[in-house]
Amino acid sequence: MGLLIRPATSSDADALMSLRIEAEQWLAAAGIDQWRSPGFRERALAKWQVDIEEGRTWVVPGSDDMLLGTVTLARPDRDFWSEADAPSSAVYVAKLITSRAAAGHRLGGRLLDWAGGVAQARGLPWIRLDVWRTNKRLQQYYLNEGFSHVRTEAPSHRLSGWMAQRLASTVMHPHDPLHAHALADTPESSG
């Protein structure tokens, strides 16, 4: 499945929210309590709009204006990554969501490989992420994608905090890369 990844635009907002709602419903059906707190969706959408405007959100379009996936190359979350972690040494993966229509095509893993390529192009050794402390299935997914658990932080105002990283040079899906605009066109980390 040859796919293109491109920067998100403000016109993608509705499709991004549809993708997120589909993911929320899938999580709920799987018995995973994530993203369902009152007001959470609205706060997430506001953050997403900033990420889109600042060139950090990328999308994988499908047909008929449907998005198959998205990833945001975020700033380091200072609730979790401290100066001791050398936060400027990594690209931070956030809001990685894939459509059920892309199930079986390893799109999530391919997005992670692409993020690793962005990190390498920037001369950074790591890609990092944090996920909900209670989502054991997602934690295992990232371990299977070559990440190592760094530690778990549990600030009282956050539900996320399971932190992981992998070397940017790690490629788990070498025979099925995403095709993108030149990496030189990717947004620079604004750390």
XYZ file of C-alpha atoms in Angstrom:
191
model
C 0.000 0.000 0.000
C 1.981 2.999 -1.317
C 0.968 6.076 0.644
C 1.889 9.739 0.758
C 2.338 11.760 3.931
C 1.872 15.523 3.802
C 1.575 18.430 6.207
C -1.922 18.907 7.599
C -3.795 22.083 6.738
C -6.685 23.806 8.466
C -9.003 22.245 5.872
C -8.115 18.825 7.356
C -9.626 19.700 10.764
C -12.967 17.936 10.199
C -11.316 14.813 8.791
C -8.845 14.772 11.694
C -11.680 14.973 14.193
C -13.509 12.157 12.384
C -10.350 10.068 12.634
C -10.100 10.809 16.350
C -13.769 10.008 17.025
C -13.352 6.691 15.212
C -10.326 5.966 17.446
C -12.277 6.954 20.582
C -15.061 4.550 19.624
C -12.610 1.742 18.872
C -10.853 2.281 22.226
C -14.186 2.214 24.080
C -15.273 -0.968 22.271
C -11.947 -2.560 23.244
C -12.596 -1.662 26.885
C -9.853 0.985 26.982
C -10.807 4.087 28.939
C -8.938 6.797 27.078
C -9.911 10.191 25.657
C -13.412 10.078 27.111
C -13.205 12.655 29.913
C -15.661 15.566 29.589
C -14.100 18.427 27.642
C -11.097 16.357 26.583
C -12.010 16.379 22.893
C -12.402 20.173 22.799
C -9.032 20.756 24.507
C -7.369 18.271 22.185
C -8.851 19.938 19.110
C -7.619 23.362 20.239
C -4.070 21.980 20.687
C -4.297 20.219 17.334
C -5.218 23.446 15.565
C -2.089 25.108 16.971
C 0.029 22.138 15.865
C -1.460 22.367 12.355
C -0.793 26.112 12.146
C 2.799 25.575 13.305
C 3.441 22.783 10.788
C 3.842 19.928 13.283
C 0.873 17.762 12.241
C 1.121 15.447 9.259
C -1.561 13.359 7.580
C -1.836 10.341 5.330
C -4.738 10.961 2.952
C -6.881 8.184 1.576
C -9.645 8.551 -0.943
C -12.674 10.868 -0.781
C -11.098 13.338 1.698
C -10.828 10.564 4.279
C -7.623 10.461 6.298
C -5.982 7.115 6.936
C -3.634 8.392 9.609
C -1.984 11.296 11.349
C 0.994 12.069 13.529
C 2.163 15.218 15.247
C 5.845 15.939 15.770
C 5.396 17.672 19.094
C 7.523 19.659 21.448
C 8.897 17.711 24.403
C 6.258 17.461 27.122
C 7.925 19.065 30.120
C 5.617 17.227 32.529
C 7.623 14.149 31.581
C 10.906 14.902 29.796
C 13.382 16.775 31.992
C 16.705 18.442 31.297
C 18.406 15.197 32.374
C 16.758 13.551 29.339
C 18.374 16.060 26.947
C 14.947 16.948 25.514
C 16.394 18.599 22.407
C 17.902 15.252 21.332
C 14.649 13.789 20.019
C 11.600 14.125 17.829
C 8.471 13.622 19.952
C 5.620 11.608 18.488
C 2.117 12.625 19.549
C -1.436 12.134 18.338
C -0.541 9.068 16.284
C -3.903 7.823 15.032
C -4.714 5.434 12.219
C -8.074 4.684 10.660
C -9.677 1.282 10.938
C -9.689 1.391 7.113
C -5.885 1.140 7.255
C -5.899 -1.839 9.640
C -3.458 -4.507 8.522
C -1.246 -2.115 6.561
C 1.138 -1.348 9.469
C 0.444 2.357 9.007
C 1.206 3.220 12.631
C 4.594 1.560 12.390
C 5.281 3.213 9.069
C 4.474 6.607 10.613
C 6.965 5.837 13.374
C 9.620 4.918 10.806
C 8.909 8.192 8.991
C 9.262 10.147 12.269
C 12.612 8.409 12.776
C 13.679 9.625 9.346
C 12.711 13.177 10.308
C 14.791 12.872 13.481
C 17.771 11.578 11.508
C 17.466 14.416 8.993
C 17.623 16.831 11.930
C 20.667 15.071 13.360
C 18.732 13.797 16.387
C 19.354 10.303 17.787
C 15.916 9.533 19.287
C 12.196 9.449 18.724
C 10.189 9.578 21.940
C 6.608 9.415 23.091
C 4.411 9.136 26.122
C 1.124 7.270 26.405
C -1.602 6.744 28.964
C -0.387 4.885 32.021
C -3.401 2.529 31.939
C -3.279 1.603 28.232
C -1.217 -1.593 28.449
C -2.105 -2.652 24.886
C -0.712 0.582 23.460
C 2.414 0.294 25.595
C 2.970 -3.226 24.256
C 2.402 -1.977 20.701
C 5.237 0.522 21.079
C 7.519 -2.078 22.654
C 6.801 -4.297 19.623
C 7.721 -1.337 17.379
C 11.235 -1.209 18.852
C 10.712 1.280 21.680
C 12.178 0.839 25.142
C 10.334 1.947 28.258
C 12.267 4.821 29.860
C 10.150 5.351 32.991
C 6.631 6.177 34.080
C 5.781 9.568 35.542
C 2.449 10.144 37.288
C 1.706 13.838 37.747
C -1.707 14.186 39.379
C -3.068 16.390 36.574
C -2.157 13.939 33.764
C -3.305 10.481 32.674
C -0.369 9.977 30.345
C 3.134 9.313 31.601
C 4.389 5.957 30.304
C 7.486 7.177 28.468
C 9.434 5.361 25.762
C 12.070 5.999 23.126
C 13.838 4.267 20.269
C 16.814 5.140 18.151
C 15.847 7.282 15.183
C 17.790 4.902 12.941
C 15.482 2.000 13.838
C 13.325 1.016 10.851
C 10.756 -1.665 11.545
C 9.025 -1.601 8.140
C 11.805 -1.074 5.551
C 9.901 -2.550 2.614
C 6.869 -0.292 2.922
C 7.968 3.314 3.595
C 5.676 6.294 3.460
C 6.403 8.636 0.589
C 6.717 12.221 1.742
C 7.701 15.663 0.746
C 11.484 16.064 0.992
C 12.568 15.813 4.621
C 14.144 19.224 4.223
C 10.573 20.522 4.010
C 9.629 19.093 7.407
C 9.113 21.547 10.243
C 12.130 22.190 12.403
C 11.897 21.278 16.041
C 11.035 24.342 18.031
C 11.902 22.568 21.318
